[in-house]
Coordinates of N, CA and C in Angstrom, one line a residue:
M1 N -0.6 10.7 -5.5 CA -1.5 11.9 -5.8 C -2.2 11.6 -7.1
I2 N -1.5 11.0 -8.1 CA -2.2 10.7 -9.4 C -3.4 9.8 -9.2
L3 N -3.4 8.9 -8.2 CA -4.5 8.0 -8.0 C -5.8 8.8 -7.6
Y4 N -5.6 9.9 -6.9 CA -6.7 10.7 -6.5 C -7.4 11.3 -7.7
L5 N -6.6 11.8 -8.6 CA -7.1 12.4 -9.9 C -7.8 11.3 -10.7
L6 N -7.3 10.1 -10.7 CA -7.9 9.0 -11.5 C -9.3 8.6 -10.8
V7 N -9.3 8.6 -9.5 CA -10.5 8.1 -8.8 C -11.5 9.2 -8.7
T8 N -11.1 10.4 -8.3 CA -12.1 11.4 -8.0 C -12.3 12.4 -9.2
G9 N -11.3 12.5 -10.0 CA -11.4 13.5 -11.1 C -11.1 14.9 -10.7
I10 N -10.7 15.1 -9.4 CA -10.4 16.4 -8.9 C -9.0 16.8 -9.3
N11 N -8.8 18.1 -9.7 CA -7.5 18.5 -10.1 C -6.4 18.2 -9.1
L12 N -5.2 17.7 -9.6 CA -4.1 17.3 -8.7 C -3.6 18.5 -7.9
H13 N -3.5 19.7 -8.4 CA -3.0 20.8 -7.6 C -4.0 21.2 -6.5
I14 N -5.3 21.1 -6.8 CA -6.3 21.4 -5.8 C -6.2 20.4 -4.7
T15 N -6.1 19.2 -5.0 CA -6.0 18.1 -4.0 C -4.7 18.3 -3.1
A16 N -3.6 18.6 -3.7 CA -2.4 18.8 -3.0 C -2.5 20.0 -2.0
V17 N -3.1 21.1 -2.4 CA -3.3 22.3 -1.6 C -4.2 21.9 -0.4
V18 N -5.4 21.3 -0.7 CA -6.3 21.0 0.3 C -5.7 20.0 1.4
M19 N -5.0 19.0 0.9 CA -4.4 18.0 1.8 C -3.3 18.7 2.7
S20 N -2.6 19.6 2.1 CA -1.6 20.3 2.8 C -2.2 21.2 3.9
L21 N -3.3 21.9 3.6 CA -4.0 22.7 4.5 C -4.5 21.9 5.7
I22 N -5.1 20.7 5.4 CA -5.6 19.8 6.4 C -4.5 19.4 7.4
C23 N -3.3 19.0 6.8 CA -2.2 18.6 7.7 C -1.7 19.8 8.5
I24 N -1.6 21.0 7.9 CA -1.1 22.1 8.7 C -2.1 22.4 9.8
F25 N -3.4 22.4 9.5 CA -4.4 22.7 10.5 C -4.4 21.7 11.7
Y26 N -4.4 20.4 11.5 CA -4.5 19.5 12.7 C -3.1 19.5 13.4
T27 N -2.0 19.7 12.7 CA -0.7 19.8 13.4 C -0.6 21.0 14.2
T28 N -1.1 22.1 13.7 CA -1.0 23.4 14.5 C -1.9 23.3 15.7
I29 N -3.1 22.8 15.6 CA -4.0 22.7 16.7 C -3.6 21.7 17.7
G30 N -3.2 20.5 17.3 CA -2.9 19.4 18.2 C -1.5 19.1 18.5
G31 N -0.6 19.6 17.7 CA 0.9 19.3 17.9 C 1.2 17.9 17.6
L32 N 2.2 17.3 18.2 CA 2.7 16.0 17.9 C 1.7 14.9 18.3
K33 N 1.0 15.2 19.3 CA -0.1 14.2 19.7 C -1.1 14.0 18.6
A34 N -1.5 15.1 18.0 CA -2.5 15.0 16.9 C -1.9 14.2 15.7
V35 N -0.6 14.4 15.5 CA 0.1 13.7 14.4 C 0.1 12.2 14.7
V36 N 0.4 11.9 15.9 CA 0.5 10.4 16.2 C -0.9 9.8 16.2
W37 N -1.9 10.4 16.7 CA -3.2 9.9 16.7 C -3.8 9.8 15.2
T38 N -3.4 10.8 14.4 CA -3.9 10.8 13.0 C -3.2 9.7 12.3
D39 N -1.9 9.5 12.6 CA -1.2 8.3 12.0 C -1.8 7.0 12.3
A40 N -2.2 6.9 13.6 CA -2.9 5.6 14.0 C -4.2 5.4 13.3
F41 N -5.0 6.5 13.2 CA -6.3 6.4 12.5 C -6.1 6.1 11.1
Q42 N -5.1 6.7 10.4 CA -4.8 6.5 9.0 C -4.4 5.1 8.8
L43 N -3.6 4.5 9.7 CA -3.2 3.1 9.5 C -4.4 2.2 9.6
C44 N -5.3 2.5 10.5 CA -6.5 1.6 10.6 C -7.3 1.7 9.3
V45 N -7.5 2.9 8.8 CA -8.3 3.1 7.5 C -7.6 2.4 6.4
T46 N -6.3 2.6 6.3 CA -5.5 1.9 5.2 C -5.6 0.4 5.3
L47 N -5.4 -0.2 6.5 CA -5.5 -1.6 6.6 C -6.9 -2.1 6.3
C48 N -7.9 -1.4 6.7 CA -9.3 -1.8 6.4 C -9.5 -1.8 4.9
T49 N -9.0 -0.8 4.3 CA -9.2 -0.7 2.8 C -8.5 -1.8 2.1
L50 N -7.2 -2.1 2.5 CA -6.5 -3.2 1.9 C -7.2 -4.5 2.2
G51 N -7.7 -4.7 3.4 CA -8.4 -5.9 3.8 C -9.6 -6.1 2.9
C52 N -10.4 -5.1 2.8 CA -11.6 -5.2 1.9 C -11.3 -5.6 0.5
V53 N -10.3 -4.9 -0.1 CA -9.9 -5.2 -1.4 C -9.3 -6.6 -1.5
L54 N -8.6 -7.0 -0.5 CA -8.0 -8.4 -0.5 C -9.1 -9.4 -0.5
I55 N -10.1 -9.3 0.4 CA -11.2 -10.3 0.5 C -12.1 -10.3 -0.7
M56 N -12.5 -9.1 -1.2 CA -13.3 -9.0 -2.4 C -12.6 -9.6 -3.6
G57 N -11.3 -9.3 -3.7 CA -10.6 -9.8 -4.9 C -10.4 -11.3 -4.8
T58 N -10.1 -11.8 -3.6 CA -9.9 -13.3 -3.5 C -11.2 -14.0 -3.8
V59 N -12.3 -13.5 -3.4 CA -13.6 -14.2 -3.7 C -13.9 -14.1 -5.2
S60 N -13.6 -12.9 -5.8 CA -14.0 -12.7 -7.2 C -13.2 -13.6 -8.2
V61 N -12.0 -14.0 -7.8 CA -11.2 -14.9 -8.7 C -11.2 -16.4 -8.4
G62 N -12.0 -16.7 -7.4 CA -12.2 -18.2 -7.1 C -11.4 -18.7 -5.9
G63 N -10.9 -17.8 -5.1 CA -10.2 -18.3 -3.9 C -8.7 -18.2 -4.0
F64 N -8.1 -18.5 -2.8 CA -6.6 -18.4 -2.7 C -5.9 -19.4 -3.6
G65 N -6.5 -20.6 -3.7 CA -5.8 -21.6 -4.6 C -5.8 -21.2 -6.0
S66 N -6.8 -20.6 -6.5 CA -6.8 -20.1 -7.9 C -5.8 -19.0 -8.1
I67 N -5.7 -18.1 -7.2 CA -4.7 -17.0 -7.3 C -3.3 -17.6 -7.3
W68 N -3.0 -18.5 -6.4 CA -1.7 -19.1 -6.3 C -1.3 -19.8 -7.6
E69 N -2.3 -20.6 -8.1 CA -2.1 -21.4 -9.3 C -1.8 -20.5 -10.5
K70 N -2.6 -19.5 -10.7 CA -2.4 -18.6 -11.8 C -1.1 -17.8 -11.7
G71 N -0.8 -17.4 -10.5 CA 0.5 -16.7 -10.3 C 1.7 -17.6 -10.6
N72 N 1.6 -18.9 -10.2 CA 2.7 -19.8 -10.5 C 2.8 -20.1 -12.0
L73 N 1.6 -20.3 -12.7 CA 1.6 -20.5 -14.1 C 2.2 -19.3 -14.9
G74 N 2.0 -18.1 -14.4 CA 2.5 -16.9 -15.0 C 3.9 -16.5 -14.6
D75 N 4.5 -17.3 -13.8 CA 5.9 -17.0 -13.2 C 5.9 -15.7 -12.4
R76 N 4.8 -15.5 -11.7 CA 4.8 -14.3 -10.8 C 5.2 -14.6 -9.4
I77 N 5.4 -15.8 -9.0 CA 5.7 -16.2 -7.7 C 7.1 -16.8 -7.7
E78 N 8.1 -16.1 -7.2 CA 9.5 -16.5 -7.2 C 10.0 -16.4 -5.7
L79 N 9.7 -17.5 -4.9 CA 10.1 -17.4 -3.5 C 11.4 -18.2 -3.3
F80 N 12.3 -17.7 -2.5 CA 13.5 -18.4 -2.1 C 14.4 -18.9 -3.2
I81 N 14.6 -18.1 -4.2 CA 15.6 -18.4 -5.2 C 16.9 -18.0 -4.6
L82 N 17.7 -19.0 -4.2 CA 19.0 -18.8 -3.5 C 20.2 -18.6 -4.4
N83 N 20.0 -18.4 -5.6 CA 21.1 -18.2 -6.6 C 21.8 -16.9 -6.2
P84 N 23.2 -17.0 -6.0 CA 23.9 -15.8 -5.5 C 24.3 -14.9 -6.7
D85 N 23.9 -15.2 -7.9 CA 24.3 -14.3 -9.1 C 23.7 -12.9 -8.9
P86 N 24.5 -11.9 -8.8 CA 24.0 -10.5 -8.6 C 23.3 -9.9 -9.8
T87 N 23.4 -10.6 -11.0 CA 22.8 -10.1 -12.2 C 21.4 -10.6 -12.4
R88 N 21.0 -11.6 -11.6 CA 19.7 -12.2 -11.7 C 18.7 -11.4 -10.9
R89 N 17.5 -11.2 -11.4 CA 16.5 -10.3 -10.8 C 15.8 -11.1 -9.7
N90 N 15.5 -10.4 -8.6 CA 14.6 -10.9 -7.6 C 15.0 -12.3 -7.0
T91 N 16.3 -12.4 -6.6 CA 16.7 -13.6 -5.8 C 16.5 -13.3 -4.3
F92 N 16.5 -14.3 -3.5 CA 16.4 -14.1 -2.1 C 17.4 -13.1 -1.6
W93 N 18.6 -13.2 -2.1 CA 19.7 -12.4 -1.6 C 19.5 -10.9 -2.0
S94 N 19.2 -10.7 -3.3 CA 19.0 -9.3 -3.7 C 17.9 -8.6 -3.0
V95 N 16.8 -9.4 -2.8 CA 15.7 -8.8 -2.0 C 16.0 -8.5 -0.6
L96 N 16.7 -9.4 0.0 CA 17.1 -9.3 1.4 C 18.1 -8.1 1.6
I97 N 19.1 -8.0 0.8 CA 20.1 -7.0 0.9 C 19.5 -5.6 0.5
G98 N 18.7 -5.6 -0.6 CA 18.1 -4.4 -1.1 C 17.1 -3.8 -0.1
T99 N 16.3 -4.6 0.4 CA 15.3 -4.1 1.4 C 15.9 -3.7 2.7
T100 N 17.0 -4.4 3.1 CA 17.7 -4.0 4.3 C 18.2 -2.6 4.2
F101 N 18.9 -2.3 3.0 CA 19.4 -0.9 2.8 C 18.3 0.1 2.7
L102 N 17.2 -0.3 1.9 CA 16.1 0.6 1.7 C 15.4 1.0 3.1
W103 N 15.1 0.0 3.9 CA 14.4 0.3 5.1 C 15.3 0.9 6.2
T104 N 16.6 0.6 6.1 CA 17.5 1.3 7.1 C 17.6 2.8 6.7
A105 N 17.6 3.1 5.5 CA 17.6 4.5 5.1 C 16.2 5.1 5.4
A106 N 15.2 4.4 5.1 CA 13.8 4.9 5.4 C 13.5 5.2 6.8
I107 N 14.0 4.3 7.7 CA 13.8 4.4 9.1 C 14.8 5.4 9.7
G108 N 16.0 5.2 9.4 CA 17.1 6.0 10.0 C 17.2 7.4 9.4
G109 N 16.9 7.6 8.2 CA 17.1 8.9 7.6 C 15.9 9.7 7.3
N110 N 14.7 9.3 7.8 CA 13.5 10.0 7.6 C 13.2 10.8 8.8
P111 N 13.1 12.2 8.7 CA 12.8 13.0 9.9 C 11.5 12.7 10.5
A112 N 10.5 12.3 9.7 CA 9.1 12.0 10.2 C 9.2 10.8 11.1
T113 N 10.0 9.8 10.7 CA 10.1 8.6 11.5 C 10.9 8.8 12.7
A114 N 11.9 9.6 12.6 CA 12.7 9.9 13.8 C 11.9 10.7 14.8
Q115 N 11.0 11.6 14.3 CA 10.1 12.4 15.2 C 9.2 11.4 16.0
R116 N 8.7 10.4 15.4 CA 7.8 9.5 16.1 C 8.6 8.7 17.2
F117 N 9.8 8.3 16.9 CA 10.6 7.6 17.8 C 11.0 8.5 19.0
L118 N 11.3 9.7 18.7 CA 11.7 10.6 19.8 C 10.5 11.1 20.6
A119 N 9.3 10.9 20.2 CA 8.1 11.4 20.9 C 7.8 10.5 22.1
V120 N 8.3 9.3 22.1 CA 7.9 8.4 23.2 C 8.8 8.7 24.4
S121 N 8.4 8.2 25.6 CA 9.1 8.6 26.8 C 10.4 8.0 27.1
S122 N 10.6 6.8 26.6 CA 11.9 6.1 26.9 C 12.4 5.3 25.8
L123 N 13.7 4.8 25.9 CA 14.3 4.0 24.8 C 13.6 2.7 24.7
S124 N 13.1 2.1 25.7 CA 12.4 0.8 25.6 C 11.1 1.0 24.9
D125 N 10.4 2.1 25.1 CA 9.2 2.4 24.3 C 9.5 2.6 22.8
A126 N 10.6 3.3 22.6 CA 11.0 3.5 21.2 C 11.3 2.2 20.5
K127 N 11.9 1.2 21.2 CA 12.2 -0.1 20.6 C 10.9 -0.8 20.3
K128 N 9.9 -0.7 21.2 CA 8.6 -1.3 21.0 C 7.9 -0.7 19.8
V129 N 8.0 0.6 19.7 CA 7.4 1.3 18.5 C 8.1 0.8 17.2
L130 N 9.4 0.6 17.2 CA 10.1 0.1 16.1 C 9.7 -1.3 15.7
V131 N 9.5 -2.2 16.7 CA 9.1 -3.5 16.4 C 7.7 -3.5 15.8
I132 N 6.8 -2.8 16.4 CA 5.4 -2.7 15.9 C 5.4 -2.1 14.5
F133 N 6.2 -1.1 14.2 CA 6.4 -0.5 12.9 C 6.8 -1.5 11.9
V134 N 7.8 -2.3 12.2 CA 8.4 -3.3 11.3 C 7.3 -4.4 11.0
V135 N 6.7 -4.9 12.0 CA 5.7 -5.9 11.9 C 4.5 -5.5 11.0
L136 N 4.0 -4.3 11.3 CA 2.9 -3.7 10.5 C 3.3 -3.4 9.0
T137 N 4.6 -3.0 8.8 CA 5.1 -2.7 7.5 C 5.2 -4.0 6.7
V138 N 5.7 -5.1 7.3 CA 5.8 -6.4 6.6 C 4.4 -6.9 6.3
I139 N 3.4 -6.8 7.2 CA 2.1 -7.2 6.9 C 1.5 -6.4 5.7
T140 N 1.7 -5.1 5.8 CA 1.1 -4.2 4.7 C 1.8 -4.6 3.4
K141 N 3.1 -4.8 3.3 CA 3.8 -5.2 2.1 C 3.3 -6.5 1.5
M142 N 3.0 -7.5 2.4 CA 2.5 -8.7 2.0 C 1.1 -8.6 1.4
I143 N 0.3 -7.8 2.1 CA -1.1 -7.6 1.6 C -1.0 -6.9 0.2
C144 N -0.1 -5.9 0.0 CA 0.0 -5.3 -1.3 C 0.5 -6.2 -2.4
C145 N 1.5 -7.1 -2.0 CA 1.9 -8.1 -3.0 C 0.8 -9.0 -3.4
F146 N 0.1 -9.5 -2.4 CA -1.0 -10.4 -2.7 C -2.1 -9.7 -3.5
S147 N -2.3 -8.4 -3.3 CA -3.3 -7.7 -4.1 C -2.9 -7.7 -5.5
G148 N -1.5 -7.5 -5.8 CA -1.0 -7.6 -7.1 C -1.3 -9.0 -7.8
L149 N -1.1 -10.0 -7.0 CA -1.4 -11.4 -7.5 C -2.9 -11.5 -7.8
I150 N -3.7 -10.9 -7.0 CA -5.2 -11.0 -7.2 C -5.5 -10.3 -8.5
M151 N -4.9 -9.1 -8.8 CA -5.2 -8.4 -10.0 C -4.7 -9.2 -11.2
Y152 N -3.5 -9.8 -11.0 CA -3.0 -10.6 -12.1 C -4.0 -11.7 -12.4
A153 N -4.4 -12.4 -11.4 CA -5.4 -13.5 -11.6 C -6.7 -13.1 -12.2
R154 N -7.1 -11.9 -11.8 CA -8.4 -11.4 -12.4 C -8.3 -11.1 -13.8
Y155 N -7.2 -10.4 -14.2 CA -7.1 -9.9 -15.6 C -6.1 -10.8 -16.4
I156 N -5.9 -12.0 -16.1 CA -4.9 -12.9 -16.8 C -5.3 -13.0 -18.2
D157 N -6.6 -13.1 -18.6 CA -7.0 -13.2 -20.0 C -7.3 -12.0 -20.7
C158 N -7.5 -10.9 -19.9 CA -7.9 -9.6 -20.5 C -7.2 -8.5 -19.8
D159 N -6.1 -8.0 -20.4 CA -5.3 -6.9 -19.8 C -6.1 -5.6 -20.1
P160 N -6.5 -4.9 -19.0 CA -7.2 -3.7 -19.2 C -6.5 -2.6 -20.0
L161 N -5.2 -2.6 -19.9 CA -4.4 -1.6 -20.6 C -4.5 -1.9 -22.1
T162 N -4.2 -3.1 -22.5 CA -4.3 -3.5 -23.9 C -5.7 -3.4 -24.5
A163 N -6.7 -3.7 -23.6 CA -8.1 -3.7 -24.1 C -8.6 -2.2 -24.2
G164 N -7.9 -1.3 -23.6 CA -8.3 0.1 -23.7 C -9.2 0.6 -22.6
Y165 N -9.3 -0.2 -21.6 CA -10.2 0.2 -20.4 C -9.5 1.3 -19.6
I166 N -8.1 1.2 -19.6 CA -7.3 2.2 -18.9 C -6.3 2.7 -19.8
N167 N -5.8 3.9 -19.5 CA -4.8 4.6 -20.4 C -3.3 4.4 -20.0
R168 N -3.1 4.2 -18.7 CA -1.8 4.1 -18.2 C -1.7 2.9 -17.2
P169 N -0.6 2.3 -17.0 CA -0.5 1.2 -16.0 C -0.8 1.5 -14.6
D170 N -0.6 2.8 -14.2 CA -0.9 3.2 -12.8 C -2.4 3.4 -12.5
Q171 N -3.2 3.2 -13.6 CA -4.6 3.2 -13.4 C -5.2 1.9 -13.0
I172 N -4.4 0.8 -13.0 CA -4.9 -0.5 -12.8 C -5.6 -0.7 -11.4
L173 N -5.0 -0.2 -10.4 CA -5.6 -0.4 -9.1 C -7.0 0.3 -8.9
P174 N -7.1 1.5 -9.2 CA -8.5 2.1 -9.1 C -9.5 1.4 -10.1
Y175 N -9.0 1.0 -11.2 CA -9.9 0.3 -12.1 C -10.3 -1.0 -11.5
Y176 N -9.4 -1.7 -10.9 CA -9.7 -3.0 -10.3 C -10.7 -2.8 -9.2
V177 N -10.5 -1.8 -8.3 CA -11.4 -1.6 -7.2 C -12.8 -1.3 -7.7
L178 N -12.9 -0.4 -8.6 CA -14.2 -0.1 -9.2 C -14.8 -1.3 -9.9
D179 N -14.0 -2.1 -10.5 CA -14.5 -3.3 -11.2 C -15.1 -4.3 -10.2
V180 N -14.3 -4.6 -9.1 CA -14.7 -5.6 -8.1 C -15.8 -5.1 -7.2
A181 N -15.7 -3.8 -6.8 CA -16.6 -3.3 -5.7 C -17.7 -2.4 -6.2
A182 N -18.0 -2.5 -7.5 CA -19.1 -1.6 -8.1 C -20.4 -1.9 -7.5
H183 N -20.7 -3.2 -7.1 CA -22.0 -3.5 -6.6 C -22.1 -3.4 -5.0
I184 N -21.0 -3.0 -4.4 CA -21.1 -2.8 -2.9 C -21.0 -1.3 -2.6
P185 N -22.1 -0.7 -2.1 CA -22.1 0.7 -1.8 C -21.0 1.1 -0.8
G186 N -20.3 2.1 -1.0 CA -19.3 2.6 -0.1 C -17.9 2.0 -0.1
L187 N -17.7 0.9 -0.8 CA -16.4 0.3 -0.8 C -15.4 1.1 -1.6
S188 N -15.9 1.7 -2.8 CA -15.0 2.5 -3.5 C -14.7 3.8 -2.8
G189 N -15.6 4.3 -2.0 CA -15.4 5.5 -1.1 C -14.4 5.1 0.0
L190 N -14.4 3.9 0.5 CA -13.5 3.5 1.5 C -12.1 3.4 0.9
F191 N -12.0 3.0 -0.4 CA -10.7 2.9 -1.1 C -10.2 4.3 -1.2
V192 N -11.0 5.3 -1.6 CA -10.5 6.7 -1.7 C -10.0 7.2 -0.4
A193 N -10.8 6.9 0.7 CA -10.4 7.3 2.0 C -9.0 6.7 2.4
G194 N -8.8 5.4 2.0 CA -7.6 4.8 2.3 C -6.4 5.5 1.5
L195 N -6.7 5.9 0.3 CA -5.7 6.6 -0.5 C -5.3 7.9 0.2
F196 N -6.3 8.7 0.6 CA -6.1 9.9 1.3 C -5.3 9.7 2.6
S197 N -5.7 8.6 3.3 CA -5.0 8.4 4.6 C -3.5 8.1 4.4
T198 N -3.2 7.4 3.3 CA -1.8 7.1 3.1 C -1.0 8.3 2.7
A199 N -1.6 9.3 2.2 CA -0.9 10.5 1.7 C -0.8 11.6 2.7
L200 N -1.7 11.6 3.7 CA -1.6 12.6 4.7 C -0.4 12.5 5.6

């Protein structure tokens, strides 16, 4: 919700009330079917937004090779560190075990997720939904991580927080989108739409 305030300048409380009213309206009118179709639409908008940011960012910093090289030089890419030491940060094992517990709780303990699985007609359909959910979640997480690498590569020599362009670390993503997409009409609007889609 803070991102909306940063991008649009609209009061956080007003945004929360308006978004809640929108959700109540379409859920009341359309029921669970409206919720499912809205989720599907929001997923498309979110993935389009992430895709545009990914492509624009990759081009702006000189391509995938440049991003990977800068990430490696800055020790931002740590893949398959098989050290079993539990005190070491971000090993293969800590990520595997941690995300397994995180996503088991998120999928198994979230009423909204359970509602989606119970809405399908059979157990086999619920299994298909779960597989699709996991695949799309992994893709989305990979895109988000790569977007972080892109921002690192873009601002490797000039940290916007240190330079005073932003006031808080959570402002980096909107600043980055406005920095990269300022010359393309509508892309920053698509970004705001993607933010709203993820929150509804």
